[in-house]
Short mmCIF file of C-alpha atoms in Angstrom, two decimals:
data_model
loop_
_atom_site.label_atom_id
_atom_site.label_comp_id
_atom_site.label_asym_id
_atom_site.label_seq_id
_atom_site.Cartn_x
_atom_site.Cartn_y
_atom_site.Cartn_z
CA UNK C 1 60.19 -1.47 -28.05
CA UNK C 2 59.38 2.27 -28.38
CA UNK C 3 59.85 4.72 -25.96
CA UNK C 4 58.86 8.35 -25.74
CA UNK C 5 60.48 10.87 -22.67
CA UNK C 6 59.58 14.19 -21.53
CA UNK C 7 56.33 15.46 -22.05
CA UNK C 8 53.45 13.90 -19.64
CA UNK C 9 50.02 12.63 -21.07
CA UNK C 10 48.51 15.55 -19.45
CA UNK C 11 50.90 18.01 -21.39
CA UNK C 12 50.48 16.29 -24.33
CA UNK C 13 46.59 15.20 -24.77
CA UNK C 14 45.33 18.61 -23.17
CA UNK C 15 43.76 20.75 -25.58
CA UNK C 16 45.11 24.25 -26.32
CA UNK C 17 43.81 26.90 -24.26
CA UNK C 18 40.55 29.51 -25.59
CA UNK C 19 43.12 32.14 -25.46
CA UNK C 20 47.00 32.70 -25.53
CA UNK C 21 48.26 34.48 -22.60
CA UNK C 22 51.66 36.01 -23.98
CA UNK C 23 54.58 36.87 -21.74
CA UNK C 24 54.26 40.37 -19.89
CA UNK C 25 55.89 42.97 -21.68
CA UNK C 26 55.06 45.77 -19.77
CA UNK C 27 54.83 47.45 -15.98
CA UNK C 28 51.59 46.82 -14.34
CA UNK C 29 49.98 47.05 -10.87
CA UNK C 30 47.34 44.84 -9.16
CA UNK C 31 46.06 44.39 -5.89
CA UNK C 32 47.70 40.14 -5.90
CA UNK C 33 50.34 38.66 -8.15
CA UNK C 34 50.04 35.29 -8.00
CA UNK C 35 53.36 33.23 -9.23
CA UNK C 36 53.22 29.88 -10.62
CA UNK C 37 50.22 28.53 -12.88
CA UNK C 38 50.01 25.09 -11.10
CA UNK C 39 47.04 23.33 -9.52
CA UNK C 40 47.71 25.90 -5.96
CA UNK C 41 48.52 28.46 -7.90
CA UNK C 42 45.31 28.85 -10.78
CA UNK C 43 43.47 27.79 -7.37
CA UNK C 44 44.70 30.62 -5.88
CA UNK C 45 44.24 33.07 -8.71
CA UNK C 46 40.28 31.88 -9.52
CA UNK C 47 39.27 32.14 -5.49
CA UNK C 48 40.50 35.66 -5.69
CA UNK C 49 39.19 37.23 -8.60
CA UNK C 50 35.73 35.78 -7.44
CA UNK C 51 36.31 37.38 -4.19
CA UNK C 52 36.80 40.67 -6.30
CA UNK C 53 40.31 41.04 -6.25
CA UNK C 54 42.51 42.42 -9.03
CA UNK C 55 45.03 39.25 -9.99
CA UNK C 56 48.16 39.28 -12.02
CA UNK C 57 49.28 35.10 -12.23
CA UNK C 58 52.22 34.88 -13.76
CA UNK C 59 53.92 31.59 -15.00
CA UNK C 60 57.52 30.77 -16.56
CA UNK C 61 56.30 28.40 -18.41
CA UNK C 62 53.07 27.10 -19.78
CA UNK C 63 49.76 26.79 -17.04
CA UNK C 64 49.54 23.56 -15.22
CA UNK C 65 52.93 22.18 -17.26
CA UNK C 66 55.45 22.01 -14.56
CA UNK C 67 55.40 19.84 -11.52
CA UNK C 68 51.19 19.49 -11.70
CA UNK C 69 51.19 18.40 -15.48
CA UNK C 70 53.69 15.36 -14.59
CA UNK C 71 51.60 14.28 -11.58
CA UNK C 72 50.01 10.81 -11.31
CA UNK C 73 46.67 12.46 -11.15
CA UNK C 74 45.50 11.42 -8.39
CA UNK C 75 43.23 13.13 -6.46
CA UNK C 76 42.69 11.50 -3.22
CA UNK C 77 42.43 11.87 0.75
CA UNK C 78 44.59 8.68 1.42
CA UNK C 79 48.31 9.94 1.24
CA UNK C 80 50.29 6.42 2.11
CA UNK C 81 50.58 6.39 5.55
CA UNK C 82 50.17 9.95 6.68
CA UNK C 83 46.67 9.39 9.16
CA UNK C 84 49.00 7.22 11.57
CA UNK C 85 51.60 9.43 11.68
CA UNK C 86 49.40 12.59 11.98
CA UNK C 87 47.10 10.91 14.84
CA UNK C 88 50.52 9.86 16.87
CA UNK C 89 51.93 13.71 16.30
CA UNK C 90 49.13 15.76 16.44
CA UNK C 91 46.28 13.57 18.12
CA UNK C 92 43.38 12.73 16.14
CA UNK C 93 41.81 15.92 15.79
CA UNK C 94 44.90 16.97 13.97
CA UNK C 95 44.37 13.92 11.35
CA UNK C 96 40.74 14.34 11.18
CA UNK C 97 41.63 18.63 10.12
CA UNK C 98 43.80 17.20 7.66
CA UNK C 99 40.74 14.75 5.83
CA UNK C 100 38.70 17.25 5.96
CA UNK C 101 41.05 19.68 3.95
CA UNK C 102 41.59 16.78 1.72
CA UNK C 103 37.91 15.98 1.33
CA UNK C 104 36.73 19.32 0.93
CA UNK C 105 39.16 19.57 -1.85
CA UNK C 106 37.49 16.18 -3.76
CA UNK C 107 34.38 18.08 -3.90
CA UNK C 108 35.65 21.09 -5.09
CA UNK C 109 37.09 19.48 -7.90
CA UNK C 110 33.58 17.72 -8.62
CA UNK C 111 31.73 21.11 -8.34
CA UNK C 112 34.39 23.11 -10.27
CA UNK C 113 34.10 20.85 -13.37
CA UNK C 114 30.13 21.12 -13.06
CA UNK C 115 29.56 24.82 -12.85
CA UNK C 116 32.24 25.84 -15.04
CA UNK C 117 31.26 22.42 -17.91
CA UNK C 118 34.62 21.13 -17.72
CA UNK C 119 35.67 17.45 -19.13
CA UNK C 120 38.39 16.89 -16.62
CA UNK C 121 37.78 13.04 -17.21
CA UNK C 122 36.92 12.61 -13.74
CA UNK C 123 35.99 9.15 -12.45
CA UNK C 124 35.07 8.30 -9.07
CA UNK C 125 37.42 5.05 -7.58
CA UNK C 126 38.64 3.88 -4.30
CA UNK C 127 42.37 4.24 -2.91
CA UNK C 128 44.40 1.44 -1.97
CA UNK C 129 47.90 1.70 0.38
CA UNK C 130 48.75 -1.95 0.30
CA UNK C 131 51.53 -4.47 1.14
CA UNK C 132 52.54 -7.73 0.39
CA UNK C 133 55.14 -7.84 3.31
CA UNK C 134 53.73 -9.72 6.24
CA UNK C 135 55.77 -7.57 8.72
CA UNK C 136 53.87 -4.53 7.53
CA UNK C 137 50.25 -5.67 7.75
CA UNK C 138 50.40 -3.75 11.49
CA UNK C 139 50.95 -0.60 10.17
CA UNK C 140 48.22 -0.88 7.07
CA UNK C 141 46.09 -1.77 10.22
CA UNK C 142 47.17 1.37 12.08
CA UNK C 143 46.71 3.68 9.05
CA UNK C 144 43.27 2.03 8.26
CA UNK C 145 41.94 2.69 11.33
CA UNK C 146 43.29 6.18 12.03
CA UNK C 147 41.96 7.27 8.84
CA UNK C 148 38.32 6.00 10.04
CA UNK C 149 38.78 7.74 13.26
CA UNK C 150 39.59 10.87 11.00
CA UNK C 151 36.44 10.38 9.00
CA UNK C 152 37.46 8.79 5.47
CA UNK C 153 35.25 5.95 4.40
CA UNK C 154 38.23 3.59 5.63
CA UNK C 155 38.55 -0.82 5.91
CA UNK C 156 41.16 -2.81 5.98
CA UNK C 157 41.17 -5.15 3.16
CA UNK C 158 42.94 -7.99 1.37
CA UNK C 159 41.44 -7.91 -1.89
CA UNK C 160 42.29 -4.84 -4.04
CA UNK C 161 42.03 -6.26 -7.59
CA UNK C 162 45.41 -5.96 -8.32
CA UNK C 163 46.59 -8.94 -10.40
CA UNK C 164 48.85 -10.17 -7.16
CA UNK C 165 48.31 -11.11 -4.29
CA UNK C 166 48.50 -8.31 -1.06
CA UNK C 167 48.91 -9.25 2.68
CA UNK C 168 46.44 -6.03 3.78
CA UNK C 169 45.35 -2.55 2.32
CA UNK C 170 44.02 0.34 3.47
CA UNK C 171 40.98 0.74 1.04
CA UNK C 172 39.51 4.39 0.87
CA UNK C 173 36.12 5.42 -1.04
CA UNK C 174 34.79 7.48 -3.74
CA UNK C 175 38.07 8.69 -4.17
CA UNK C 176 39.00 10.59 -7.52
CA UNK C 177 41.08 10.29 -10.68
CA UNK C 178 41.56 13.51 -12.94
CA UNK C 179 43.24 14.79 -15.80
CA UNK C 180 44.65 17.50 -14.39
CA UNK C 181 45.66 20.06 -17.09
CA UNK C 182 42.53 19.61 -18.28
CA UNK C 183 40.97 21.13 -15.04
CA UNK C 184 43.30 24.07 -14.45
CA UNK C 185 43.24 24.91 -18.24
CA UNK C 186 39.20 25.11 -17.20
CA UNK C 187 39.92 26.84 -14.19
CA UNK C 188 41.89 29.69 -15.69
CA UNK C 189 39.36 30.10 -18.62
CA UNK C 190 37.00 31.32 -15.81
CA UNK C 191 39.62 33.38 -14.35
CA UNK C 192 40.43 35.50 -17.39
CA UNK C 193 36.64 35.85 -17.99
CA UNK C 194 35.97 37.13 -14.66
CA UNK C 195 39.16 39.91 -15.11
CA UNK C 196 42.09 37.75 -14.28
CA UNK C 197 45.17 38.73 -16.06
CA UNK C 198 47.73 35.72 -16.68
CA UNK C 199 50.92 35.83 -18.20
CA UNK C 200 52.42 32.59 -19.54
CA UNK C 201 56.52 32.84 -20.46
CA UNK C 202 57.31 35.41 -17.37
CA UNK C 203 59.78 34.02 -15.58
CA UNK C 204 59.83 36.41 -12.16
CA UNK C 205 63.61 37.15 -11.11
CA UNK C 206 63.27 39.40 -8.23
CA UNK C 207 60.69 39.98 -5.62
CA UNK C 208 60.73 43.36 -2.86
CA UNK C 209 58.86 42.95 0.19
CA UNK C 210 57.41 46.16 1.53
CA UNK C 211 54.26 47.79 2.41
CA UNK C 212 53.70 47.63 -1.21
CA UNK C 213 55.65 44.59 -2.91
CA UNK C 214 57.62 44.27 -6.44
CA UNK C 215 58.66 41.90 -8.23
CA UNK C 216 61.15 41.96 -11.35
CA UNK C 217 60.47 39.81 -14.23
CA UNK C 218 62.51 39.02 -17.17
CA UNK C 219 63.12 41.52 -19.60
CA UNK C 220 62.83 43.96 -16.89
CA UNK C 221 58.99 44.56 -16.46
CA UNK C 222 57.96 45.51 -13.09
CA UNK C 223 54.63 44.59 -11.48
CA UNK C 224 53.74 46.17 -8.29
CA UNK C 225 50.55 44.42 -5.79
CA UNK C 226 49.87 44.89 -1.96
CA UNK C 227 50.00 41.06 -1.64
CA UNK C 228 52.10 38.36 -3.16
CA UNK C 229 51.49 34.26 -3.18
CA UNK C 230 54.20 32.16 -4.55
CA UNK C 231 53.17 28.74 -5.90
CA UNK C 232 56.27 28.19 -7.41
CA UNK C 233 57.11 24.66 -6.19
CA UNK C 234 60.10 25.32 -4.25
CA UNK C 235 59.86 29.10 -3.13
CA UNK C 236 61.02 32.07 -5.65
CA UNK C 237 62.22 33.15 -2.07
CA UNK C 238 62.76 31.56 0.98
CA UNK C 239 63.12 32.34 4.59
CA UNK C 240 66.03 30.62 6.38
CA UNK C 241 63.93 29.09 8.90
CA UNK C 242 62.28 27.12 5.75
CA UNK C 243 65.20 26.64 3.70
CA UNK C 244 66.60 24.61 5.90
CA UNK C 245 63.24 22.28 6.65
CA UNK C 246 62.57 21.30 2.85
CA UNK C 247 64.04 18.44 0.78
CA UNK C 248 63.48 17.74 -3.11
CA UNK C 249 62.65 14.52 -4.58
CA UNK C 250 62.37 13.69 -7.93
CA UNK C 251 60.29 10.66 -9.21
CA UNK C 252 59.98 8.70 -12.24
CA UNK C 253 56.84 7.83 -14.11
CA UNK C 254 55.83 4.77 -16.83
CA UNK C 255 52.78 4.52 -18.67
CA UNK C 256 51.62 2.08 -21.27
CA UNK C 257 48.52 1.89 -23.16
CA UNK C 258 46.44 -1.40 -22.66
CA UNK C 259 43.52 -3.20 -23.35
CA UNK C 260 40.93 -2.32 -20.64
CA UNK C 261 40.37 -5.71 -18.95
CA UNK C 262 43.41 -5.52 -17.60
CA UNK C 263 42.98 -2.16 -15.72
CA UNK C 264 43.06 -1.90 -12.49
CA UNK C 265 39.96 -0.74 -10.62
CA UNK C 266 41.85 1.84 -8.35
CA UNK C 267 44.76 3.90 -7.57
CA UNK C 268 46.93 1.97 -5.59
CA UNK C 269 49.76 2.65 -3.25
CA UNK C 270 52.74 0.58 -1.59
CA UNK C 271 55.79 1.41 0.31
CA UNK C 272 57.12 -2.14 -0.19
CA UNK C 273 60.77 -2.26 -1.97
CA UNK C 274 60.40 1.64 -2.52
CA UNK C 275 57.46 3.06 -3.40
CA UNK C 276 55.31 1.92 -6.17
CA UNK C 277 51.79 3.86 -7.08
CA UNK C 278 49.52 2.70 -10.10
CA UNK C 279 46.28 4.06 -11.38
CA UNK C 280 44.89 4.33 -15.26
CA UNK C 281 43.30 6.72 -17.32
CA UNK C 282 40.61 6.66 -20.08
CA UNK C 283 41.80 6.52 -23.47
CA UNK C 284 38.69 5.06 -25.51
CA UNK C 285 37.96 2.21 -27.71
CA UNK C 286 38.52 -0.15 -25.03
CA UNK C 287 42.02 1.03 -23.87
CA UNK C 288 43.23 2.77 -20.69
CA UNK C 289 46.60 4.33 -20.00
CA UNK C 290 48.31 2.37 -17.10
CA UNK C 291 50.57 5.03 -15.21
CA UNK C 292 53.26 3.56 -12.94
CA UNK C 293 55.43 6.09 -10.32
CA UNK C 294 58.45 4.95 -8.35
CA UNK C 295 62.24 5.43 -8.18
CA UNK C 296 62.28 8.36 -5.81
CA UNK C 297 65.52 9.89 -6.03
CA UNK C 298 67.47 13.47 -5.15
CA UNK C 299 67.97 15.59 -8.40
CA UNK C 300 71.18 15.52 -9.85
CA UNK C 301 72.27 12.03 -8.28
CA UNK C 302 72.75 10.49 -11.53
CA UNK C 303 71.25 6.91 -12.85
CA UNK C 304 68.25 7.95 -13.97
CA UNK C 305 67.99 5.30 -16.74
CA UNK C 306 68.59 2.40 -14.88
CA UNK C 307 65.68 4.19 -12.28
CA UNK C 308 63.72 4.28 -15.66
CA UNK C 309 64.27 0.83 -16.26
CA UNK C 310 63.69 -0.81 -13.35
CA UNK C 311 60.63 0.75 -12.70
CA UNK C 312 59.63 0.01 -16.26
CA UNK C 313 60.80 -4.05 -15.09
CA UNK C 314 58.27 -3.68 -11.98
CA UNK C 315 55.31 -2.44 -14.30
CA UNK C 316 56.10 -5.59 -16.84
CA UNK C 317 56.31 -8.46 -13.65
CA UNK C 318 53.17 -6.89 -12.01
CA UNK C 319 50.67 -5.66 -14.39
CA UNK C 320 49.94 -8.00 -17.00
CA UNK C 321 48.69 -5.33 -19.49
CA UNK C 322 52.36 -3.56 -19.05
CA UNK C 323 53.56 -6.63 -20.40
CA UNK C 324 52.00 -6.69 -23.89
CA UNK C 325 52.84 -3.03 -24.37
CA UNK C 326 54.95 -1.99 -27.20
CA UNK C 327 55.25 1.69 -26.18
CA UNK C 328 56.16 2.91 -23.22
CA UNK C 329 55.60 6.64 -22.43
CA UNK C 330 58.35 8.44 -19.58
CA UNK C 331 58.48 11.30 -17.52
CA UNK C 332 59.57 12.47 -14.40
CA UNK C 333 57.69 14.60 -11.76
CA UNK C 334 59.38 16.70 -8.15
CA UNK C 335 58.49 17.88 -5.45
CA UNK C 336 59.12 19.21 -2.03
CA UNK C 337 59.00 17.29 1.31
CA UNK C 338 59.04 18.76 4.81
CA UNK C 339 59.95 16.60 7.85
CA UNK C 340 57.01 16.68 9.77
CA UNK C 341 55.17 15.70 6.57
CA UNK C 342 52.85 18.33 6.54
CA UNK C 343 52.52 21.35 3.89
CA UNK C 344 53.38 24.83 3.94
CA UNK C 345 50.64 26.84 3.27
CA UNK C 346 50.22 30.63 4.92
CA UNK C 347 52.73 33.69 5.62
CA UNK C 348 56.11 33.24 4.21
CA UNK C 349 57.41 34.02 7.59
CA UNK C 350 56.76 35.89 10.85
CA UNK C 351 58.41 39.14 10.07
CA UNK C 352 55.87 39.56 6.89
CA UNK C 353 52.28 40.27 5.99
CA UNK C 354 52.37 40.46 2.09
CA UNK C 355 54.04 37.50 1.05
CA UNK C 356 52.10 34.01 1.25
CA UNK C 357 53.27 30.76 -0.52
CA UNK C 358 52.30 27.09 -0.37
CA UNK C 359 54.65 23.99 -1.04
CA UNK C 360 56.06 20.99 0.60
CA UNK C 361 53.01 18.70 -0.68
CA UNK C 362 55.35 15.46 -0.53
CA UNK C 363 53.99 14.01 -3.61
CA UNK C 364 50.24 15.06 -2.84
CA UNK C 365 49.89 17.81 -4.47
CA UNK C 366 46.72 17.95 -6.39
CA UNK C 367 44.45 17.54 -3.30
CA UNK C 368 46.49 19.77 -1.13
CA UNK C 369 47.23 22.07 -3.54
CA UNK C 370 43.11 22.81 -4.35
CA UNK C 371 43.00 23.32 -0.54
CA UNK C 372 45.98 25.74 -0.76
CA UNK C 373 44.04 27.81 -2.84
CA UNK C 374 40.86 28.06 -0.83
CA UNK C 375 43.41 29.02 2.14
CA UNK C 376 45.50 30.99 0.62
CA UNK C 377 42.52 33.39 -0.99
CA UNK C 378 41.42 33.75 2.74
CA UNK C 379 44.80 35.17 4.22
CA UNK C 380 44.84 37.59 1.47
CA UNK C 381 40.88 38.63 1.45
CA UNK C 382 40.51 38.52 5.54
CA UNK C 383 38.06 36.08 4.76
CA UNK C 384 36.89 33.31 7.68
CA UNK C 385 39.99 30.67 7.45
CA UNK C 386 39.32 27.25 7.82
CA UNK C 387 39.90 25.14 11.26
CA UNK C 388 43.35 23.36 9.44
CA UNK C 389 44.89 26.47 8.90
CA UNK C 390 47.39 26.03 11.55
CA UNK C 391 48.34 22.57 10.75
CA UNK C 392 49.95 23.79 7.67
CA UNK C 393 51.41 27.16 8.79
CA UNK C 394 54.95 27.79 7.71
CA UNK C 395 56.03 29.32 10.91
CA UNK C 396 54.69 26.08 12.44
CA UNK C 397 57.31 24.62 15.55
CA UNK C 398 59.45 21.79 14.19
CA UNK C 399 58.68 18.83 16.22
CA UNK C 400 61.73 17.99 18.36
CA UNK C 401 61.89 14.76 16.58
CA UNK C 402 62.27 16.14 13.63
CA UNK C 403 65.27 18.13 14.11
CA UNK C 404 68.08 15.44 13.40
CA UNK C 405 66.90 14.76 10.75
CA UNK C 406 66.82 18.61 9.04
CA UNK C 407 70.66 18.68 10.39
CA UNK C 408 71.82 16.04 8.64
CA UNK C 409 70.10 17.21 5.21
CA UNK C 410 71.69 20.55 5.94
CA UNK C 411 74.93 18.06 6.15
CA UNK C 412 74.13 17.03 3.18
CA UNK C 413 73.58 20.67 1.79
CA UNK C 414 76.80 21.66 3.20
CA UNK C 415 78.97 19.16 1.53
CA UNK C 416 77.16 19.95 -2.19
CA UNK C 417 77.87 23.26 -1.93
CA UNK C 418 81.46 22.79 -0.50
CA UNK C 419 81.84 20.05 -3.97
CA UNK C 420 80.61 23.64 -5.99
CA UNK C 421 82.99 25.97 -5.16
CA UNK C 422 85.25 26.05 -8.02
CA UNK C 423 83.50 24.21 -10.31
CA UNK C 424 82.24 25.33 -14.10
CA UNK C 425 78.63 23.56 -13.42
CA UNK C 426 76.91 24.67 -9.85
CA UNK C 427 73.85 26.04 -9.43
CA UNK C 428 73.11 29.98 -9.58
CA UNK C 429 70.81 29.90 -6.67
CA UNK C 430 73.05 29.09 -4.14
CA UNK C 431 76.08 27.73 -5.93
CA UNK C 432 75.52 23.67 -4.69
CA UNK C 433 77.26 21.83 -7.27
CA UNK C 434 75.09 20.48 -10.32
CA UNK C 435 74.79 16.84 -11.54
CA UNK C 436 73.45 15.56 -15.22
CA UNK C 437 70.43 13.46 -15.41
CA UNK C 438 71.45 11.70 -18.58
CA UNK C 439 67.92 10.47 -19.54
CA UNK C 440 66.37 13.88 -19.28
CA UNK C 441 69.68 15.85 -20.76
CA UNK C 442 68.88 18.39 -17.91
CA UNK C 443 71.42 19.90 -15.04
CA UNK C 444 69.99 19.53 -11.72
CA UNK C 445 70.67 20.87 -8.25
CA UNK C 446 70.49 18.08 -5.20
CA UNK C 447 70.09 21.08 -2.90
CA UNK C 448 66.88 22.71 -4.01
CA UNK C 449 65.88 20.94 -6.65
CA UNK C 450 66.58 23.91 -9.68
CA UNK C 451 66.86 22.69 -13.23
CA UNK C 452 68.46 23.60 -16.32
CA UNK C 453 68.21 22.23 -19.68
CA UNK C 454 71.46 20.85 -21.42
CA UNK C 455 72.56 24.52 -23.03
CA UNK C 456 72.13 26.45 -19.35
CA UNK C 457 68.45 27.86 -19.01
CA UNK C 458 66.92 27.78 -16.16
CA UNK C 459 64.12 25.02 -16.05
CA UNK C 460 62.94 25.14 -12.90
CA UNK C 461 63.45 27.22 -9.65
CA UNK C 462 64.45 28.46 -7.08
CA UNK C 463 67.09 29.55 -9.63
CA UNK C 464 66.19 32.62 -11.43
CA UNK C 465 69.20 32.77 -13.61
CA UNK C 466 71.01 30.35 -16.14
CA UNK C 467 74.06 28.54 -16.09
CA UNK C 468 77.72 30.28 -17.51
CA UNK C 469 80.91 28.98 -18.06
CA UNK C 470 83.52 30.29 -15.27
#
């Protein structure tokens, strides 16, 4: 059996870009930087530039490679169980604002790819969230028929395809599948021709909030803008009242290449024995990739190849297809979760009106992260905002509910950081103490999720600055 880690299918079967777009080497001024070439962040950068803006994007690493190119790619308005939980918290007009920022993002996709003649391989399917537990058919009734009352093409349904049987499933239409790279690469085409300036391989290190903001970048260039948006995944900077609302999750993904008839005709969902996604992708001459995510864990808690493994054993006792496969592709995606569920997308805090950012997508971040963009572009332009704008606002009130559960991640916080004093390996961000995901050969932080490869570089943020020996 072979088996390749790292790099995603979308990294690796996106074509090269028109242009290079080599690391800033210079001081520069503009009237947005935008930080973080992901799918929020190349949103972001296009929405403005159209609006007439002068944009600086600038990514550490490579566009649409980090946390968007090791998505599932799926791009769709049914996010587990989030309509029941949304109609119970924030009524139903507060779960029908939400479908309609997801929905509005599906078309944008569709219309993007049209104007601009991009092949993001889209393909229209429904989405399943299913279960084959009898004692959770009540809540895949719940969900089904809050996300009607919101306005998705929702039914409750028993037969999904798969090639098991399911108790009940939430079955959503004309839903969408995407290669994603392929459609920011396309995306920030357009916004270099229309004036955009990106940087690939600038890392930014520091950031100055002021009537006119600055941010540092390595290798000491300075840009200066009136506005700022960081898309960064977990913020470059981060107000205490947020620090202390987001966890990071990191989850594991498995894909095999298989003979078509034994696809599935979906994307498909399930919270049963810990979550389990599927979907495929087209690969021609009769074969589709099969792409399997599970095995949630927090960064740095170690076993990451017996996570690999067993999700690999799921995929195999499932999916047919799987089973035949003799090469297995891994990689691993993160994000950030919030406890309300709900994104972060708006003013970095109340005390400023130049700094923006959008995270916490909890897994979902292709759908809400188009949104972000369209949002985001408004704040900074003064343009009309749309009616979900304050269903994602960072200086949102934290339900009352919510609050034991941010205290005893902050616990949990407390005690990492307490295990890093003193230690040769913690994290430069805020000095939690680091464990080794053997499978990956990386150094990750449990607090906040920053990453660093096996000799010390940084990764991924928040950490701006690599790893020494004390």
């Amino acid at each position: 059996m072979r088996r390749g880690s790292g790099n995603s299918y979308w990294t690796a079967s996106a074509p090269p870009p028109d242009a290079a777009h080599p690391p800033l080497d210079g001081d520069l001024s503009a009237d947005v930087v935008v930080v973080g070439a992901g799918v929020a962040g190349v949103c972001t950068a296009r929405d403005l530039v159209r609006a007439g803006a002068d944009v600086v994007l600038l990514e550490a690493g490579r566009i649409a490679a980090g946390v968007t190119g090791h998505a599932a790619g799926e791009l769709t308005s049914l996010h587990g169980l989030c309509y029941a939980r949304l109609r119970r918290r924030r009524g139903p007009e507060g779960a029908a604002l939400y479908a309609d920022a997801q929905e509005d993002a599906l078309r944008q996709v569709v219309r993007d790819c049209v104007e601009l003649g991009v092949d993001a391989e889209i393909e229209h399917r429904p989405a399943f969230t299913y279960t084959v537990d009898e004692g959770s058919a009540a809540d895949i009734n719940e969900e089904a028929d809050a996300a009607e009352e919101a306005g998705l093409r929702a039914t409750t349904v028993t037969d999904t395809g798969l090639p098991y049987p399911v108790v009940a499933a939430v079955r959503v239409e004309d839903q969408l599948q995407f290669h994603p790279r392929r459609f920011l690469l396309g995306l920030a085409d357009d916004f270099v021709a229309r004036g955009g300036r990106l940087h690939e391989g600038t890392r930014v290190i520091g950031l100055h909030d002021g009537a006119e903001c600055r941010l540092t970048v390595e290798g000491g260039a300075t840009v200066h803008a009136r506005d700022v948006v960081l898309t960064t995944h977990f913020p470059l900077r981060c107000h205490s009242s947020l620090l202390v609302r987001f966890s990071v999750r990191r989850e594991l993904v498995v894909a095999a290449s298989v003979d078509e008839r034994h696809a599935p005709y979906g994307m498909f969902v399930t919270f049963d024995d810990g979550v389990r996604s599927v979907r495929t992708a087209p690969l021609g001459e009769g074969r589709r990739l099969l792409i399997v995510a599970g095995e949630a864990f927090e960064p740095g808690s170690g076993g990451v190849p017996e996570r690999y493994d067993s999700l690999e054993a799921w995929a195999r006792g499932h999916l047919p297809g799987f089973a035949e496969a003799t090469e297995i592709h891994r990689w691993a995606a993160q994000d950030v979760h919030t406890p309300d569920g709900m994104p972060c997308v708006g003013h970095e805090h109340p005390d400023t009106q130049h700094v923006y950012l959008a995270t916490g997508f909890g897994g979902w971040g292709l759908s809400n992260g188009v949104a972000a963009g369209r949002l985001l572009a408004a704040h900074v332009t003064g343009a009309p905002r749309p009616a979900w704008t304050e269903l994602v606002d960072p200086r949102r009130h934290l339900p009352v509910r919510e609050v034991p559960g941010v205290v005893r991640r902050q616990s949990t916080v407390a005690r990492h950081y307490v295990a890093g004093r003193g230690t040769a390996r913690r994290c430069t961000h805020m000095g939690c103490a680091l464990g080794f995901n053997e499978a990956e050969q990386t150094w990750e932080c449990p607090c906040h999720g920053s990453r660093f490869a096996a000799d010390g570089s940084v990764l991924q943020g928040p950490a701006t600055r690599a790893l020494t020996e004390d």
